[in-house]
Short mmCIF file of C-alpha atoms in Angstrom, two decimals:
data_model
loop_
_atom_site.label_atom_id
_atom_site.label_comp_id
_atom_site.label_asym_id
_atom_site.label_seq_id
_atom_site.Cartn_x
_atom_site.Cartn_y
_atom_site.Cartn_z
CA MET A 1 8.73 33.88 94.01
CA TRP A 2 11.23 32.22 91.17
CA ARG A 3 7.87 32.62 89.17
CA THR A 4 8.66 36.20 89.13
CA SER A 5 11.74 36.23 88.94
CA LEU A 6 11.07 34.26 85.41
CA SER A 7 8.55 36.36 84.00
CA LEU A 8 11.18 39.25 84.44
CA TYR A 9 13.50 37.67 82.70
CA SER A 10 11.65 36.53 80.17
CA LYS A 11 10.51 40.24 79.71
CA ARG A 12 14.05 41.52 79.19
CA LEU A 13 14.94 39.18 76.70
CA ASN A 14 11.84 39.90 74.74
CA SER A 15 12.98 43.63 74.85
CA LEU A 16 16.50 42.89 74.44
CA SER A 17 15.38 40.86 70.95
CA SER A 18 13.23 43.62 69.88
CA LYS A 19 16.18 45.90 69.96
CA LEU A 20 18.37 43.57 67.93
CA ASN A 21 15.54 42.46 65.30
CA PRO A 22 14.07 45.74 63.71
CA TYR A 23 12.29 43.96 61.53
CA PRO A 24 9.73 41.55 63.75
CA ASN A 25 7.15 40.06 61.34
CA SER A 26 10.95 39.15 58.90
CA PRO A 27 10.17 35.70 58.15
CA PHE A 28 14.13 34.97 58.66
CA PHE A 29 14.38 35.66 62.46
CA HIS A 30 11.90 33.29 64.42
CA PHE A 31 11.46 32.95 67.91
CA ASN A 32 9.74 29.98 70.04
CA GLY A 33 7.71 31.86 72.92
CA GLY A 34 10.18 34.61 73.65
CA LEU A 35 13.16 32.65 73.85
CA SER A 36 16.17 32.16 71.15
CA SER A 37 18.12 29.64 70.27
CA SER A 38 21.57 30.62 70.95
CA SER A 39 21.97 31.07 67.37
CA HIS A 40 19.36 33.28 66.35
CA LEU A 41 21.83 36.76 66.09
CA TYR A 42 22.95 34.77 62.96
CA SER A 43 19.13 33.95 61.56
CA SER A 44 19.40 37.23 59.01
CA VAL A 45 22.14 35.98 57.00
CA ILE A 46 21.49 31.58 56.72
CA PRO A 47 17.31 31.33 56.42
CA LYS A 48 16.11 28.26 58.82
CA PRO A 49 15.33 24.70 57.47
CA SER A 50 11.72 25.33 57.40
CA HIS A 51 12.26 28.31 54.84
CA SER A 52 14.16 26.09 52.62
CA ILE A 53 11.61 23.53 52.58
CA LYS A 54 9.37 25.63 51.73
CA LEU A 55 11.80 27.36 48.98
CA GLY A 56 12.14 23.07 48.15
CA LEU A 57 8.34 22.42 47.63
CA GLY A 58 7.97 26.36 45.37
CA PHE A 59 10.40 24.45 43.07
CA HIS A 60 8.88 20.99 43.11
CA ARG A 61 5.46 22.63 41.87
CA LEU A 62 7.01 24.48 38.84
CA SER A 63 8.77 21.19 37.78
CA GLN A 64 5.17 19.93 38.52
CA LEU A 65 3.53 22.24 36.15
CA SER A 66 6.59 21.54 33.71
CA ILE A 67 6.54 17.78 33.73
CA ASP A 68 2.28 18.13 33.39
CA SER A 69 2.51 20.74 30.43
CA SER A 70 4.91 18.15 28.35
CA SER A 71 2.95 15.47 29.03
CA SER A 72 -0.22 17.39 27.70
CA LEU A 73 1.78 17.93 24.86
CA SER A 74 3.05 14.63 24.32
CA ARG A 75 -0.28 13.40 24.81
CA ASP A 76 -2.01 16.02 22.37
CA LEU A 77 0.79 15.21 19.73
CA VAL A 78 -0.10 11.14 20.05
CA ALA A 79 -3.93 11.83 20.01
CA ALA A 80 -2.96 14.25 16.70
CA VAL A 81 -1.09 11.40 14.60
CA SER A 82 -3.39 8.47 15.64
CA HIS A 83 -6.70 10.79 14.67
CA TYR A 84 -4.58 11.73 11.25
CA GLY A 85 -3.00 8.88 10.63
CA GLY A 86 -6.19 6.47 10.81
CA CYS A 87 -7.96 9.04 8.73
CA TYR A 88 -5.01 8.52 5.98
CA TRP A 89 -5.45 5.30 6.26
CA GLU A 90 -9.28 5.20 5.42
CA LEU A 91 -8.54 7.58 3.07
CA SER A 92 -6.37 5.48 1.03
CA LYS A 93 -8.27 2.38 1.24
CA ALA A 94 -4.89 0.73 2.75
CA ARG A 95 -5.72 -3.29 2.59
CA LEU A 96 -7.17 -2.31 -1.18
CA SER A 97 -3.70 -0.69 -1.75
CA LEU A 98 -1.80 -3.42 0.00
CA LEU A 99 -3.46 -5.71 -2.77
CA VAL A 100 -2.27 -3.35 -5.33
CA VAL A 101 1.55 -3.54 -4.08
CA ALA A 102 1.05 -7.37 -3.92
CA THR A 103 0.30 -7.39 -7.64
CA SER A 104 3.22 -5.05 -8.61
CA GLY A 105 5.66 -7.01 -6.88
CA THR A 106 4.81 -10.42 -7.97
CA GLY A 107 4.87 -8.74 -11.95
CA TYR A 108 8.52 -7.19 -10.70
CA VAL A 109 9.33 -10.54 -9.69
CA LEU A 110 8.00 -12.62 -12.46
CA GLY A 111 9.95 -9.96 -14.68
CA SER A 112 13.12 -10.06 -13.29
CA GLY A 113 15.98 -12.98 -14.25
CA GLN A 114 17.76 -14.90 -11.80
CA ILE A 115 18.60 -12.28 -9.91
CA ILE A 116 16.03 -10.37 -8.10
CA ASP A 117 16.69 -7.03 -7.31
CA LEU A 118 15.45 -6.53 -3.96
CA ALA A 119 15.79 -2.81 -3.86
CA GLY A 120 14.48 -1.71 -6.84
CA LEU A 121 11.93 -4.30 -5.68
CA CYS A 122 11.25 -2.35 -2.25
CA TRP A 123 11.47 1.04 -4.26
CA THR A 124 8.00 -0.13 -6.88
CA CYS A 125 6.44 -1.62 -4.08
CA ALA A 126 6.48 2.10 -2.22
CA GLY A 127 5.90 3.96 -5.11
CA THR A 128 3.12 1.66 -6.71
CA MET A 129 1.34 2.15 -2.56
CA MET A 130 1.82 5.86 -2.60
CA VAL A 131 0.31 6.09 -6.18
CA ALA A 132 -2.73 3.44 -5.40
CA ALA A 133 -3.37 5.72 -2.18
CA SER A 134 -3.56 8.88 -3.78
CA ALA A 135 -5.93 7.35 -6.53
CA ASN A 136 -8.32 6.29 -3.74
CA SER A 137 -8.21 9.01 -1.84
CA LEU A 138 -9.20 11.36 -5.01
CA ASN A 139 -12.05 8.52 -5.83
CA GLN A 140 -13.12 9.61 -1.91
CA VAL A 141 -12.94 13.24 -2.44
CA PHE A 142 -15.20 12.91 -6.11
CA GLU A 143 -17.99 10.78 -4.11
CA ILE A 144 -18.56 12.71 -0.63
CA LYS A 145 -22.42 12.34 -1.15
CA ASN A 146 -22.34 9.36 -2.51
CA ASP A 147 -20.21 7.59 0.26
CA ALA A 148 -22.54 9.67 2.68
CA LYS A 149 -25.64 7.59 1.60
CA MET A 150 -23.93 4.45 1.66
CA LYS A 151 -24.43 2.11 5.20
CA ARG A 152 -21.28 0.63 4.43
CA THR A 153 -19.33 4.07 3.76
CA MET A 154 -20.87 6.87 5.60
CA GLN A 155 -18.02 6.59 8.31
CA ARG A 156 -15.58 7.01 6.20
CA PRO A 157 -13.37 10.43 6.75
CA LEU A 158 -14.40 12.69 4.65
CA PRO A 159 -18.68 11.79 4.95
CA SER A 160 -18.21 11.73 8.81
CA GLY A 161 -16.81 15.11 8.71
CA ARG A 162 -13.36 14.21 10.44
CA LEU A 163 -11.10 15.31 7.31
CA THR A 164 -12.31 17.93 5.10
CA SER A 165 -11.94 17.39 1.19
CA GLY A 166 -9.44 20.40 0.90
CA HIS A 167 -6.69 18.48 3.23
CA ALA A 168 -7.47 15.01 1.62
CA LEU A 169 -6.67 16.69 -1.91
CA ALA A 170 -3.79 17.74 -0.70
CA TRP A 171 -3.24 14.82 0.87
CA ALA A 172 -3.80 12.74 -2.65
CA SER A 173 -1.93 15.40 -4.61
CA THR A 174 1.49 14.70 -2.45
CA VAL A 175 0.94 11.02 -2.45
CA GLY A 176 0.06 10.59 -6.26
CA LEU A 177 3.61 13.17 -6.87
CA ALA A 178 6.05 11.59 -4.98
CA GLY A 179 5.01 7.65 -5.75
CA THR A 180 5.64 8.67 -9.77
CA GLY A 181 8.24 10.73 -8.91
CA LEU A 182 9.80 7.76 -7.09
CA LEU A 183 9.11 5.72 -9.67
CA ALA A 184 10.57 7.49 -12.55
CA TYR A 185 13.72 7.93 -10.69
CA GLN A 186 14.53 4.41 -8.64
CA ALA A 187 12.44 1.96 -11.73
CA ASN A 188 12.47 3.93 -14.77
CA ALA A 189 10.29 6.15 -17.02
CA LEU A 190 7.61 3.56 -18.53
CA ALA A 191 6.83 2.27 -14.78
CA ALA A 192 6.39 5.70 -13.89
CA GLY A 193 4.05 6.29 -17.10
CA LEU A 194 1.75 3.66 -15.83
CA ALA A 195 1.52 4.27 -12.75
CA ALA A 196 0.45 7.95 -13.72
CA SER A 197 -2.01 6.77 -16.33
CA ASN A 198 -3.97 4.16 -14.10
CA LEU A 199 -4.12 6.98 -11.47
CA LEU A 200 -5.86 9.27 -14.14
CA LEU A 201 -7.99 6.38 -14.94
CA TYR A 202 -9.39 5.40 -11.91
CA ALA A 203 -9.77 8.94 -10.80
CA PHE A 204 -10.87 10.66 -13.43
CA VAL A 205 -12.59 7.74 -15.88
CA TYR A 206 -13.40 5.38 -13.37
CA THR A 207 -15.17 6.63 -11.19
CA PRO A 208 -17.45 9.44 -12.61
CA MET A 209 -18.49 5.92 -14.90
CA LYS A 210 -19.39 4.40 -11.79
CA GLN A 211 -22.55 7.10 -11.52
CA LEU A 212 -23.30 7.38 -15.34
CA HIS A 213 -22.93 3.58 -16.93
CA PRO A 214 -22.66 -0.36 -15.76
CA VAL A 215 -19.34 -0.70 -17.70
CA ASN A 216 -17.92 0.97 -15.13
CA THR A 217 -16.92 -2.67 -13.71
CA TRP A 218 -14.46 -3.70 -17.16
CA VAL A 219 -12.64 -0.16 -17.19
CA GLY A 220 -11.87 -0.57 -13.42
CA ALA A 221 -11.10 -4.04 -13.63
CA VAL A 222 -8.46 -2.76 -16.41
CA VAL A 223 -6.97 -0.24 -13.93
CA GLY A 224 -6.46 -3.59 -11.78
CA ALA A 225 -4.76 -5.40 -14.03
CA ILE A 226 -1.75 -2.52 -15.15
CA PRO A 227 -0.21 -2.55 -11.76
CA PRO A 228 1.45 -5.96 -12.46
CA LEU A 229 2.61 -4.57 -16.24
CA LEU A 230 3.94 -1.66 -14.16
CA GLY A 231 5.78 -4.13 -11.60
CA TRP A 232 7.25 -5.87 -14.63
CA ALA A 233 8.49 -2.78 -16.76
CA ALA A 234 9.68 -1.75 -13.22
CA ALA A 235 12.04 -5.12 -13.30
CA SER A 236 12.95 -5.55 -17.55
CA GLY A 237 12.67 -1.94 -18.56
CA GLY A 238 9.91 -3.30 -20.84
CA VAL A 239 6.64 -4.89 -21.68
CA SER A 240 6.57 -8.34 -23.20
CA LEU A 241 3.80 -11.07 -24.50
CA ASN A 242 4.67 -12.93 -21.88
CA GLY A 243 4.17 -10.40 -18.98
CA MET A 244 0.62 -10.37 -20.00
CA ILE A 245 -0.11 -13.20 -18.09
CA LEU A 246 -1.16 -11.99 -14.61
CA PRO A 247 -2.52 -9.02 -16.14
CA ALA A 248 -4.84 -10.70 -18.19
CA ALA A 249 -5.63 -12.99 -15.15
CA LEU A 250 -6.24 -10.00 -12.96
CA TYR A 251 -8.64 -8.64 -15.47
CA PHE A 252 -10.63 -11.46 -16.06
CA TRP A 253 -10.65 -12.08 -12.16
CA GLN A 254 -11.84 -8.98 -11.36
CA ILE A 255 -15.22 -9.24 -12.85
CA PRO A 256 -16.42 -12.21 -11.01
CA HIS A 257 -15.68 -10.73 -7.76
CA PHE A 258 -16.71 -7.21 -8.59
CA MET A 259 -20.25 -9.27 -9.43
CA ALA A 260 -20.27 -10.74 -6.26
CA LEU A 261 -20.12 -7.53 -4.27
CA ALA A 262 -22.90 -5.85 -6.77
CA TYR A 263 -25.17 -8.76 -5.87
CA LEU A 264 -24.30 -8.28 -2.03
CA CYS A 265 -24.38 -4.35 -2.15
CA ARG A 266 -26.93 -4.05 -4.80
CA ASP A 267 -29.27 -1.95 -2.26
CA ASP A 268 -26.47 0.35 -1.21
CA TYR A 269 -25.16 0.81 -4.56
CA ALA A 270 -28.48 2.11 -5.68
CA ALA A 271 -28.76 4.23 -2.23
CA GLY A 272 -25.68 5.86 -3.60
CA GLY A 273 -26.42 6.37 -7.15
CA TYR A 274 -24.03 3.76 -8.95
CA LYS A 275 -25.29 2.30 -12.20
CA MET A 276 -24.22 -1.40 -11.60
CA ILE A 277 -25.32 -4.06 -13.89
CA SER A 278 -27.01 -5.65 -10.69
CA LEU A 279 -29.73 -3.06 -10.14
CA THR A 280 -31.17 -3.76 -13.54
CA ASP A 281 -30.75 -6.99 -13.25
CA ILE A 282 -33.85 -7.94 -10.92
CA SER A 283 -33.49 -11.66 -10.94
CA GLY A 284 -28.97 -11.68 -11.00
CA ARG A 285 -29.11 -13.83 -14.01
CA LYS A 286 -27.53 -11.95 -16.12
CA THR A 287 -24.78 -11.01 -13.33
CA ALA A 288 -24.68 -14.89 -12.18
CA LEU A 289 -23.71 -15.39 -15.87
CA VAL A 290 -21.20 -12.56 -16.48
CA ALA A 291 -19.35 -13.81 -13.41
CA LEU A 292 -19.37 -17.70 -15.13
CA ARG A 293 -18.62 -16.43 -18.11
CA ASN A 294 -15.01 -14.04 -17.05
CA CYS A 295 -14.19 -17.30 -14.72
CA LEU A 296 -14.04 -19.84 -17.88
CA TYR A 297 -12.02 -16.77 -19.99
CA LEU A 298 -9.89 -17.99 -16.82
CA ILE A 299 -9.03 -21.43 -17.55
CA PRO A 300 -6.34 -20.66 -20.52
CA VAL A 301 -4.05 -18.69 -18.85
CA GLY A 302 -2.36 -21.33 -17.08
CA TYR A 303 -1.59 -22.70 -19.90
CA LEU A 304 -0.66 -19.75 -22.10
CA ALA A 305 2.04 -19.40 -18.80
CA TYR A 306 3.56 -22.61 -19.43
CA GLN A 307 3.56 -22.30 -23.66
CA TRP A 308 5.16 -18.89 -23.35
CA GLY A 309 7.88 -19.97 -21.00
CA LEU A 310 6.50 -18.14 -18.08
CA THR A 311 6.32 -21.22 -15.66
CA SER A 312 6.77 -24.79 -15.71
CA GLY A 313 3.88 -27.31 -16.77
CA TRP A 314 3.25 -27.96 -13.05
CA PHE A 315 1.30 -24.24 -13.25
CA CYS A 316 -1.02 -25.25 -15.90
CA LEU A 317 -1.99 -27.87 -13.88
CA GLU A 318 -2.33 -25.97 -10.71
CA SER A 319 -4.06 -23.07 -12.20
CA SER A 320 -6.78 -25.21 -13.76
CA LEU A 321 -7.64 -26.35 -10.70
CA LEU A 322 -7.71 -23.56 -9.56
CA THR A 323 -9.67 -22.24 -11.68
CA LEU A 324 -12.35 -25.38 -11.64
CA ALA A 325 -12.72 -24.47 -8.19
CA ILE A 326 -13.82 -20.50 -8.43
CA GLY A 327 -15.51 -21.52 -11.61
CA GLY A 328 -17.63 -24.33 -9.49
CA THR A 329 -18.81 -21.65 -7.14
CA ALA A 330 -19.54 -19.06 -10.05
CA MET A 331 -21.83 -22.07 -11.75
CA SER A 332 -24.06 -22.26 -8.43
CA PHE A 333 -24.37 -19.02 -8.11
CA TYR A 334 -25.84 -19.26 -11.54
CA LEU A 335 -27.91 -22.14 -10.70
CA ASN A 336 -29.32 -21.00 -7.38
CA ARG A 337 -28.77 -16.99 -7.30
CA SER A 338 -28.83 -16.12 -3.31
CA THR A 339 -26.94 -14.24 -1.01
CA LYS A 340 -25.44 -17.10 0.52
CA ASN A 341 -24.16 -18.89 -3.15
CA ALA A 342 -23.12 -15.07 -3.83
CA ARG A 343 -20.88 -14.47 -0.93
CA ARG A 344 -19.56 -17.85 -1.86
CA MET A 345 -17.87 -17.08 -5.10
CA PHE A 346 -16.90 -14.04 -3.70
CA LEU A 347 -14.96 -16.39 -0.65
CA ALA A 348 -13.46 -17.77 -3.58
CA SER A 349 -12.28 -14.73 -5.51
CA LEU A 350 -10.19 -13.98 -2.38
CA VAL A 351 -8.41 -17.42 -2.24
CA TYR A 352 -8.20 -17.39 -5.59
CA LEU A 353 -5.75 -14.24 -6.05
CA PRO A 354 -2.91 -14.46 -3.75
CA VAL A 355 -2.88 -18.60 -4.46
CA PHE A 356 -2.80 -17.87 -8.56
CA MET A 357 0.39 -15.56 -7.68
CA SER A 358 1.88 -17.93 -5.68
CA GLY A 359 1.94 -20.50 -8.25
CA LEU A 360 3.10 -18.13 -10.56
CA MET A 361 6.12 -17.42 -8.67
CA PHE A 362 6.61 -20.66 -7.11
CA HIS A 363 6.94 -22.13 -10.45
CA ARG A 364 8.45 -19.28 -12.73
CA LEU A 365 11.59 -19.87 -15.03
CA HIS A 366 14.09 -17.78 -14.25
CA ASP A 367 14.82 -17.01 -18.00
CA ASN A 368 11.57 -15.69 -18.83
CA TRP A 369 12.73 -12.34 -18.26
CA GLN A 370 13.42 -11.32 -21.90
CA ASN A 371 11.78 -10.00 -24.12
CA TYR A 372 9.35 -11.15 -27.05
CA MET A 373 8.93 -8.08 -28.88
CA GLN A 374 12.54 -6.20 -29.10
CA ASP A 375 12.64 -2.68 -29.42
CA ASP A 376 14.59 -0.71 -32.19
CA SER A 377 17.24 0.09 -30.38
CA THR A 378 18.17 -3.75 -29.63
CA THR A 379 17.53 -4.81 -33.44
CA ALA A 380 19.88 -1.95 -34.32
CA THR A 381 22.56 -3.51 -31.95
CA VAL A 382 22.57 -7.26 -32.95
CA SER A 383 22.31 -5.56 -36.93
CA SER A 384 25.89 -3.78 -35.96
CA SER A 385 27.90 -6.81 -34.09
CA ARG A 386 26.16 -9.05 -36.67
CA SER A 387 29.64 -9.64 -38.50
CA MET A 388 31.56 -9.87 -34.93
CA GLN A 389 29.68 -12.97 -34.67
CA GLU A 390 29.44 -14.35 -37.91
CA SER A 391 33.06 -14.31 -36.84
CA GLU A 392 33.10 -15.84 -33.54
CA TYR A 393 30.77 -19.06 -34.44
CA THR A 394 31.89 -22.51 -32.77
CA GLU A 395 32.25 -25.45 -34.65
CA SER A 396 28.66 -25.90 -34.20
CA GLU A 397 27.21 -23.07 -35.17
CA LYS A 398 29.43 -22.45 -38.49
CA PRO A 399 27.68 -21.50 -41.58
CA PHE A 400 26.59 -24.23 -43.79
CA LYS A 401 25.44 -24.51 -47.31
CA ASN A 402 22.34 -26.05 -48.01
CA PRO A 403 22.47 -29.32 -50.43
CA ALA A 404 19.55 -28.02 -52.55
CA THR A 405 20.97 -24.49 -53.12
CA GLY A 406 24.12 -24.62 -52.68
CA LYS A 407 24.12 -21.23 -50.61
CA GLN A 408 25.69 -20.45 -47.24
CA VAL A 409 23.16 -19.82 -44.58
CA ARG A 410 23.30 -19.31 -41.09
CA SER A 411 22.42 -22.11 -38.92
CA PRO A 412 18.82 -22.42 -37.09
CA VAL A 413 20.36 -21.62 -33.91
CA ALA A 414 22.22 -18.42 -34.73
CA TYR A 415 19.03 -17.18 -36.90
CA ALA A 416 17.00 -17.90 -33.25
CA SER A 417 19.24 -15.86 -31.13
CA VAL A 418 18.22 -12.63 -33.04
CA ALA A 419 14.62 -13.59 -34.41
CA PRO A 420 12.47 -10.47 -33.27
CA PHE A 421 10.02 -13.18 -32.12
CA PRO A 422 12.46 -15.48 -29.66
CA PHE A 423 9.55 -17.68 -28.36
CA LEU A 424 8.78 -19.05 -31.83
CA PRO A 425 10.37 -22.64 -32.40
CA ALA A 426 13.85 -22.02 -34.21
CA PRO A 427 12.92 -23.00 -38.10
CA SER A 428 14.04 -26.46 -39.32
CA TYR A 429 16.78 -27.09 -41.75
CA SER A 430 14.40 -27.91 -44.37
CA ASP A 431 13.57 -24.71 -44.24
CA TYR A 432 16.65 -23.72 -46.09
#
């Protein structure tokens, strides 16, 4: 009986709800088994919690898609930077370029006085790095086909196809112009001119000559000797005789270094079509003799650095011992021309250069920055101010009479101070 009554009551409630709800399929109205809650009349205005959750899930999905899209974009950006950064690093031969920067920076320090302009040093190194990167990039642009034939170079960005030659050429042009302009603006025109000439010499003379004649090794040695001269010019504003010490050492050092490399990689050079001296020297005797001879040329460099006032006497001794060490490896290679001895000479050359440059900077004399060959403007300035200087002599520098001639002459100290070659010994009184 009560079940029948409950069933009839339920049917009446359902019919009533259908009249109150003209849209029974609307998601805003919800009945459970025909029985609604007491607040079902307000359900058309206020969404129920279940629908709010559904809407929240929708917004969460949109947010997640946005986050995934930005994450994918970030990953693509990082991958692109990593790819092109690696290609530019290899294209610029960054380790070789850093060695060039080290020699240029050493030249800057040697050409400075007691106070080293750190900002100028940084600008010079940055400009040198850019120009060196440009030269090395152009070298690879011109040698794509040759590099593709050699085992040690076939994986470079251009022969491996990771970068196009047009892209590499644009990179080389950009950094080359930027580096030269930076040196001209922050250093001086002489330093910028040396950088630009070295870039042209390396890319357009040395690079094609590698496929024409073995003399390319000596041209490459000139290229390697210019950066320290660039650094000296950037610091002092000119080029002087004692500023040639490090360039001379670099020139002679590069020959045994290149000879060892040419002997070790002679098969690769033959495959690439490069004309190296080791290819026609079957026994290796000529290659070893050239290396030994240039090691001997390095012996007087330390003495000249001391004699010309660039370093103290200790460097003369240390440089001689260092040169004898690399000369010993060259002699071993000459007596027994094997791959082991060639590699030993190559490793000795890698040790020689940083030790030599460190010794130069450690033993350098702070007053060596004066140019030995003064320019016309300096001579004119000295000439115009000579009368003023004569009126300001100290007691020890007053003009005196030569007892033999009776003529009044200047003291040796004053004479030496305006001499065009101040590294010459001051004249004695007997010279008058």
